[in-house]
mmCIF file of C-alpha atoms in Angstrom:
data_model
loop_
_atom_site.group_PDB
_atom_site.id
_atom_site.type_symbol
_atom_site.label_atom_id
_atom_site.label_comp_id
_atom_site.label_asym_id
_atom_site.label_seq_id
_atom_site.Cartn_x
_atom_site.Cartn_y
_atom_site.Cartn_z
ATOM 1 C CA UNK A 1 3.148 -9.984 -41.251
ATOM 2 C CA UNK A 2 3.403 -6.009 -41.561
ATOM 3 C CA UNK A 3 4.902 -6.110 -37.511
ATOM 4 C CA UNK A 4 7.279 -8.092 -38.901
ATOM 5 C CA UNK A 5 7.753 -6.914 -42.175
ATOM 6 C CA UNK A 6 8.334 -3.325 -40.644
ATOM 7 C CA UNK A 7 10.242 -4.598 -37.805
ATOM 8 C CA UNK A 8 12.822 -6.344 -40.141
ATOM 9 C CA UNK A 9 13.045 -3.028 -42.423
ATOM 10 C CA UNK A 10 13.578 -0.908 -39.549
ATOM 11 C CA UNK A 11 16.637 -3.042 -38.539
ATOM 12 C CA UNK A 12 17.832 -2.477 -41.965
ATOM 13 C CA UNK A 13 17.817 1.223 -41.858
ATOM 14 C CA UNK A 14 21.041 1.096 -39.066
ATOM 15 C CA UNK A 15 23.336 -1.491 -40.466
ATOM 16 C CA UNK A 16 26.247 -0.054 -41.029
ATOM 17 C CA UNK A 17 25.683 3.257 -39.848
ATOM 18 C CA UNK A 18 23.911 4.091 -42.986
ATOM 19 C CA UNK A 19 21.962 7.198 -43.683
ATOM 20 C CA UNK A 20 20.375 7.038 -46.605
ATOM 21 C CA UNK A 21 16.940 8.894 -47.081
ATOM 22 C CA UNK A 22 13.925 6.581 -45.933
ATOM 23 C CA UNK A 23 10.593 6.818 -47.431
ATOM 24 C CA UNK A 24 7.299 5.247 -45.890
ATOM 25 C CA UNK A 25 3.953 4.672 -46.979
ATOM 26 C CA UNK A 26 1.200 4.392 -44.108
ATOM 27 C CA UNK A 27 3.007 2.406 -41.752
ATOM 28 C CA UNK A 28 0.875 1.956 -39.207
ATOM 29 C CA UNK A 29 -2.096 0.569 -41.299
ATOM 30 C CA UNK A 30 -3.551 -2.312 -39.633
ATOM 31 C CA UNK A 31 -1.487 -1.694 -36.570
ATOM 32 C CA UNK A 32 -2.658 -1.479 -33.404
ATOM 33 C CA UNK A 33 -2.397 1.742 -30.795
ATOM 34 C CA UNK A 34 0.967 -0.259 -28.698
ATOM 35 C CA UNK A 35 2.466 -0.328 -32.167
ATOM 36 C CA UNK A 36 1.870 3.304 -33.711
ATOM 37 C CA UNK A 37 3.119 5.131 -30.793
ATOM 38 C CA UNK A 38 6.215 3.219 -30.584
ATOM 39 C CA UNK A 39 6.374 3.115 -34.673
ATOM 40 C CA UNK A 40 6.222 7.408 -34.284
ATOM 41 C CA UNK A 41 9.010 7.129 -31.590
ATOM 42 C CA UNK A 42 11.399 5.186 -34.062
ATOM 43 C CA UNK A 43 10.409 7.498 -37.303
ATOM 44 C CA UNK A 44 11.657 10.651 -34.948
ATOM 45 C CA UNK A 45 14.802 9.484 -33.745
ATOM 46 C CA UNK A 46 15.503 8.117 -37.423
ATOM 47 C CA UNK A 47 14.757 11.773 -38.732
ATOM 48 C CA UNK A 48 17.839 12.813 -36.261
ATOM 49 C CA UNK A 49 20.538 12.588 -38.614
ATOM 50 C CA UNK A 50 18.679 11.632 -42.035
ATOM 51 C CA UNK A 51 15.408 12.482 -44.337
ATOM 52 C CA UNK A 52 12.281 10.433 -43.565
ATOM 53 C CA UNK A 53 9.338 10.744 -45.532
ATOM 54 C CA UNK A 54 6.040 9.720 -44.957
ATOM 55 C CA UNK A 55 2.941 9.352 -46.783
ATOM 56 C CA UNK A 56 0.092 9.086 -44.720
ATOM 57 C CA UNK A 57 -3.538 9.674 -44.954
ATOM 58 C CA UNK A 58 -4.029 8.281 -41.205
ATOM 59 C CA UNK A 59 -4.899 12.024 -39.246
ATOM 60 C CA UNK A 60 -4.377 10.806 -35.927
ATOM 61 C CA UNK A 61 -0.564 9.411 -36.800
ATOM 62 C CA UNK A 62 -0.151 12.458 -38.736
ATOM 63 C CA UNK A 63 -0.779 14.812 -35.111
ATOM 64 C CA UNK A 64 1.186 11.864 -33.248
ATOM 65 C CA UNK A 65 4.396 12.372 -35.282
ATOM 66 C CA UNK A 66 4.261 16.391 -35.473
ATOM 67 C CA UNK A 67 3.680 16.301 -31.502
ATOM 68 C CA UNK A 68 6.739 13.608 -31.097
ATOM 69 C CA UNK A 69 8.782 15.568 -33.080
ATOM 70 C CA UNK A 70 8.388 18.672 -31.419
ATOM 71 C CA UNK A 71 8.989 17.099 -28.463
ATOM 72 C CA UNK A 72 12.383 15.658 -29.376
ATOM 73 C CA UNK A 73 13.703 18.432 -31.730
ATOM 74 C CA UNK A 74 12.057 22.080 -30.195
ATOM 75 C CA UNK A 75 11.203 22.484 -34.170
ATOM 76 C CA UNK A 76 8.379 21.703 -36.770
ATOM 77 C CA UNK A 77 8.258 19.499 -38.820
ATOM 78 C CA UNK A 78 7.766 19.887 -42.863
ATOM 79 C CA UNK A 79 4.674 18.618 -44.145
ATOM 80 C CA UNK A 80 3.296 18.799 -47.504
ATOM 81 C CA UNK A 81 -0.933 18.158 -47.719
ATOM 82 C CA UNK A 82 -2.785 16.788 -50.412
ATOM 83 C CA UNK A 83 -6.536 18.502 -50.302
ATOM 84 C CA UNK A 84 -9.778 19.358 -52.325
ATOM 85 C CA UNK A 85 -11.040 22.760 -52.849
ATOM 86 C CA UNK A 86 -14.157 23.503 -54.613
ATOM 87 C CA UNK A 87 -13.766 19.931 -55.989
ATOM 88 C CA UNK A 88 -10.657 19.863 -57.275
ATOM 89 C CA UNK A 89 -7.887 17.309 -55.679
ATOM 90 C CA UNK A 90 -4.729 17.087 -55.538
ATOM 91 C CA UNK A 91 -4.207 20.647 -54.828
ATOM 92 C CA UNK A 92 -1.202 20.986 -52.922
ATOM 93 C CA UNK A 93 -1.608 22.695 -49.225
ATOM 94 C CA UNK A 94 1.284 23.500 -46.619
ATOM 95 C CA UNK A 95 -1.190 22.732 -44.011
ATOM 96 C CA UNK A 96 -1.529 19.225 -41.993
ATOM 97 C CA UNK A 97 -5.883 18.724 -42.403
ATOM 98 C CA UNK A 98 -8.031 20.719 -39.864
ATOM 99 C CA UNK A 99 -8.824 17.103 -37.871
ATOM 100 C CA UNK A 100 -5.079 16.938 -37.100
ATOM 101 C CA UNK A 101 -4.530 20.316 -35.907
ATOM 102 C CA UNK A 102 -4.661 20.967 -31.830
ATOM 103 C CA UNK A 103 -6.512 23.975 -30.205
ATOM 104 C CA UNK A 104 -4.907 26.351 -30.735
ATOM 105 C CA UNK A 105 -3.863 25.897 -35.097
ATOM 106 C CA UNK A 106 -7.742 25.632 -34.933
ATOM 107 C CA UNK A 107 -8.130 28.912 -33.867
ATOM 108 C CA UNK A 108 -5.588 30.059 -36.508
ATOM 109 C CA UNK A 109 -7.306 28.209 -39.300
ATOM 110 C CA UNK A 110 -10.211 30.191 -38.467
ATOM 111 C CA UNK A 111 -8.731 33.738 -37.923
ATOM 112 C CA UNK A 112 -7.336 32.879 -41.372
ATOM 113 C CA UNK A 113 -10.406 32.344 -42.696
ATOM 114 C CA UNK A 114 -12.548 34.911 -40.910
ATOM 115 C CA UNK A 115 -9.214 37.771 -43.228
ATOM 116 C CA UNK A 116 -10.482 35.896 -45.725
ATOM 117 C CA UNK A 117 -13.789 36.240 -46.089
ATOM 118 C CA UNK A 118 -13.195 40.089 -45.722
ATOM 119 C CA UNK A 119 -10.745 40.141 -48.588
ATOM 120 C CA UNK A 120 -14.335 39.143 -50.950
ATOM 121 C CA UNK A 121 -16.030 41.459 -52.753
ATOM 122 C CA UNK A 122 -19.937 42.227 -52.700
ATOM 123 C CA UNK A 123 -20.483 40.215 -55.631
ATOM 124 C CA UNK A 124 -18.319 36.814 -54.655
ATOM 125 C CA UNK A 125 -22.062 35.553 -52.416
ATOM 126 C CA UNK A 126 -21.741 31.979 -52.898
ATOM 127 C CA UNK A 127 -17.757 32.090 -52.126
ATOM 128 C CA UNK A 128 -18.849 33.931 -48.811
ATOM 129 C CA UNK A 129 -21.752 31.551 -48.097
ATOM 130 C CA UNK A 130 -19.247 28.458 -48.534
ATOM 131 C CA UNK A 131 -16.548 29.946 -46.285
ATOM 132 C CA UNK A 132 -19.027 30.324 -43.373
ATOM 133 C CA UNK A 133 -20.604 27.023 -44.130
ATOM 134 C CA UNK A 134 -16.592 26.256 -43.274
ATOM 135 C CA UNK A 135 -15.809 28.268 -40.299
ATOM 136 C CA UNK A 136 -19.057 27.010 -38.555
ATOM 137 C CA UNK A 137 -17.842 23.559 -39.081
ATOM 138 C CA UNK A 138 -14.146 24.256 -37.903
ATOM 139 C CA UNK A 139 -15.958 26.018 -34.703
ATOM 140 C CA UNK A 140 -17.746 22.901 -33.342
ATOM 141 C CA UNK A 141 -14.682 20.864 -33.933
ATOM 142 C CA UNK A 142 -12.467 22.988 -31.897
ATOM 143 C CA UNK A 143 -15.026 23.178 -29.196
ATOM 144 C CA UNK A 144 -14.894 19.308 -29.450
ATOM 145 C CA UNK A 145 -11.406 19.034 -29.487
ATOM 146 C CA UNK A 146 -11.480 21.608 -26.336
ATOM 147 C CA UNK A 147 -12.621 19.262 -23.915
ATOM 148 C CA UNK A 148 -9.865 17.055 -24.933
ATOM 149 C CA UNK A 149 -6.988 19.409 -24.902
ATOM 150 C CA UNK A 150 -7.854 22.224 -22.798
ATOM 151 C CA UNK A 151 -10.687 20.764 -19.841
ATOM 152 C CA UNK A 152 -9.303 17.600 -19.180
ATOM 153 C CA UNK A 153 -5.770 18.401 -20.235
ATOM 154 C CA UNK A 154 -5.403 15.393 -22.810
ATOM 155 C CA UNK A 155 -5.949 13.412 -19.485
ATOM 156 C CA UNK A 156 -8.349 11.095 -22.005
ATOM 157 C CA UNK A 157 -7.249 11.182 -25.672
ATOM 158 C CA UNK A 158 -8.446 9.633 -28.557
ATOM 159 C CA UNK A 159 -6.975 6.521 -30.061
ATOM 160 C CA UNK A 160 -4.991 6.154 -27.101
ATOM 161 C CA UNK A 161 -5.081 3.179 -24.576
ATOM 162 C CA UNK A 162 -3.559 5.671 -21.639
ATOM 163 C CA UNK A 163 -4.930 7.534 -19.374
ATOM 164 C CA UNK A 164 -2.460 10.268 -17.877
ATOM 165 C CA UNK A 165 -3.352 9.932 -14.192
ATOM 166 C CA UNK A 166 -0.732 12.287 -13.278
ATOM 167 C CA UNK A 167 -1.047 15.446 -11.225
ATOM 168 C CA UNK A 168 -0.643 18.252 -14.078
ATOM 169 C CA UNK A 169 -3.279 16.546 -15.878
ATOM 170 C CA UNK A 170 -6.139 15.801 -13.411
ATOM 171 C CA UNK A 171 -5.438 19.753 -12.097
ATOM 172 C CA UNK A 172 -7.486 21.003 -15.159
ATOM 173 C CA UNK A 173 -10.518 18.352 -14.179
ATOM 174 C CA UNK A 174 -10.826 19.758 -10.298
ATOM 175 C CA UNK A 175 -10.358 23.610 -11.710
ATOM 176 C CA UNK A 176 -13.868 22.917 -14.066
ATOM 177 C CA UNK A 177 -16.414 25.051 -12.742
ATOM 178 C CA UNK A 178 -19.628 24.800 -13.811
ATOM 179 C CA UNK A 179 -19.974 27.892 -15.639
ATOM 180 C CA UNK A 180 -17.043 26.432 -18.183
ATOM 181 C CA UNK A 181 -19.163 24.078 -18.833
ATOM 182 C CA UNK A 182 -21.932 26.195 -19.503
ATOM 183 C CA UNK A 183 -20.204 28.601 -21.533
ATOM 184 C CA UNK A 184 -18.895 25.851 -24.045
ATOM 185 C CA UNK A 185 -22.156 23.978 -23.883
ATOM 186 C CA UNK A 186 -23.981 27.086 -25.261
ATOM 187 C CA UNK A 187 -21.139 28.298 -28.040
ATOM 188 C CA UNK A 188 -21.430 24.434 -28.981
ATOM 189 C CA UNK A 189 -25.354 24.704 -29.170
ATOM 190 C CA UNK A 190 -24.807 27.659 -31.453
ATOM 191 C CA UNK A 191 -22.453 25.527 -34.201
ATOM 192 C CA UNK A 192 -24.246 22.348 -33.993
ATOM 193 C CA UNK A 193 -26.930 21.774 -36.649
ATOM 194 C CA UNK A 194 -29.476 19.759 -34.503
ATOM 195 C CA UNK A 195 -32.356 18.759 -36.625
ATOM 196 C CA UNK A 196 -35.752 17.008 -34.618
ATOM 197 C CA UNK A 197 -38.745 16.606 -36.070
ATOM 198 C CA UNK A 198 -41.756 18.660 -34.398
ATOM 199 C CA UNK A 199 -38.883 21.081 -32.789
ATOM 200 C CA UNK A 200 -39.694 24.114 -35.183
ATOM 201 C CA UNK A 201 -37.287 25.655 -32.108
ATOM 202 C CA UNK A 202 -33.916 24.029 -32.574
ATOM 203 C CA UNK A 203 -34.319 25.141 -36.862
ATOM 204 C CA UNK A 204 -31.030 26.425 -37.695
ATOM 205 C CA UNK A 205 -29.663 30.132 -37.979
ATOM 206 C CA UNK A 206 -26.862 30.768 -40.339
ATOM 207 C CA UNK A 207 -24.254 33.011 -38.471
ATOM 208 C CA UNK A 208 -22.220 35.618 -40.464
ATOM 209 C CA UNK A 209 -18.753 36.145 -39.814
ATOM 210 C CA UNK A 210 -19.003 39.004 -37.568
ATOM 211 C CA UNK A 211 -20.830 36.630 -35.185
ATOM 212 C CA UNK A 212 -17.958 33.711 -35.581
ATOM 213 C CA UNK A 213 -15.616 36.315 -34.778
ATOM 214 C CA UNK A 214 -17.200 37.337 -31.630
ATOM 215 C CA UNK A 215 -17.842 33.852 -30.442
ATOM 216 C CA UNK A 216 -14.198 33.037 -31.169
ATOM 217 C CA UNK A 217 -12.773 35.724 -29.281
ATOM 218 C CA UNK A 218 -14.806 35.195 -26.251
ATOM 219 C CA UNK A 219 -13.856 31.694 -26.380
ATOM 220 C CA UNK A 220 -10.095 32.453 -26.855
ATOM 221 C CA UNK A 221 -11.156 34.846 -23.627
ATOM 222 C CA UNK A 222 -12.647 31.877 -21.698
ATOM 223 C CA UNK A 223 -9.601 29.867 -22.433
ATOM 224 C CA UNK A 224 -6.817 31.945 -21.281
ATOM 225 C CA UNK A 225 -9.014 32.803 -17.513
ATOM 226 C CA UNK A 226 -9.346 29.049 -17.767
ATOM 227 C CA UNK A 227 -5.426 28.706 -17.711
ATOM 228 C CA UNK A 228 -4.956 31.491 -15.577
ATOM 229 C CA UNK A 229 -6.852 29.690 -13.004
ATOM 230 C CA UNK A 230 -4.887 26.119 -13.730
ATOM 231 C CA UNK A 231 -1.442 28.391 -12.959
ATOM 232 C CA UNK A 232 -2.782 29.650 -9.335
ATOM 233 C CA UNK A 233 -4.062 26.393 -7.874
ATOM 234 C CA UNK A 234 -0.903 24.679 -9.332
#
């Protein structure tokens, strides 16, 4: 019913060469991966020559239609977030949510935060506390997302039934050495809160910013020899 119900609308939205403003409201819900990828493709070319606006609390779709966009127009897209800080929602954000962002707006986000934290004062403890609790968070996920976007070259993504079996892509997996994997295995180890019982040795250590920064700058290190070494064999 919503294929159908969406496919009819869409056919709507061109008769008679009209351009009137188009708002949606999630879509893709219920749809399946065939149809959101195709139902991102439509919403960009629509966008051409006329506002579309879409409300969406769906992360993946959210990356899917800021990547297709870029694609098509060489620009960014607006987007306006809805978020909660320090329990209060609603609070407006020009940010798309951490979970959307690729590798590299991860490492922003946490540069961002890392000026932040610095910006405190002596007595602001707890605000400190809560922004490393944060940053240590946002660290793991960008390591996760890393082996997506940066080791296998989005070969493999999530949420998609495709597997880019092309030669750009598979380049990255034959350039892996194992020392890549080692390096990212350990800076994961360090951000992962792995709780056994009877392994007094795995108790977590809370890291202060200095030590995020350091880890994130040898990582953004590790990443650009990584590239360098995808450019010379390619």
């Amino acid at each position: 019913f919503r294929s159908v119900a969406l496919s009819n609308f869409l056919s709507e939205c061109t008769i008679d060469n009209s351009k009137n403003t188009i708002v949606f409201d999630d879509p893709v819900t219920s749809l399946d991966q065939d149809y959101r990828e195709k139902i991102a493709d439509i919403i960009v070319e629509l966008s051409k020559d006329r506002q579309v606006i879409i409300f969406s609390h769906d992360l993946y779709f959210i990356r899917l239609l800021k990547d297709k966009y870029l694609e098509k127009n060489n620009s960014e897209c607006y987007i306006i977030g809805l978020t909660n800080i320090n329990g209060i929602t609603g609070v407006v954000s020009d940010e798309i949510p951490y979970l959307s962002k690729n590798v590299q707006e991860r490492i922003n986000t946490i540069r961002k935060g890392l000026t932040e934290i610095k910006a405190l004062n002596i007595t602001q403890i707890k605000e400190k506390d809560e922004k490393i609790i944060t940053l240590r968070d946002y660290m793991r996920q960008l390591l996760e997302r890393t082996v997506e976007d940066v080791l296998i070259n989005k070969t493999v993504t999530r949420f998609s039934k495709n597997i880019n079996f092309k030669k750009n892509n598979l380049q990255n997996i034959v350039t892996v050495k194992k020392e890549d994997i080692d390096f990212l295995l350990k800076l994961y180890g360090r951000y992962s809160e792995m709780i056994h019982d009877g392994s007094p040795e795995l108790v977590f250590t809370p890291l202060t910013e200095n030590e995020i920064l350091k880890d994130l700058s040898d990582y953004e290190i590790w990443k650009k020899n990584f590239l360098d070494r995808i450019k010379l064999v390619g």
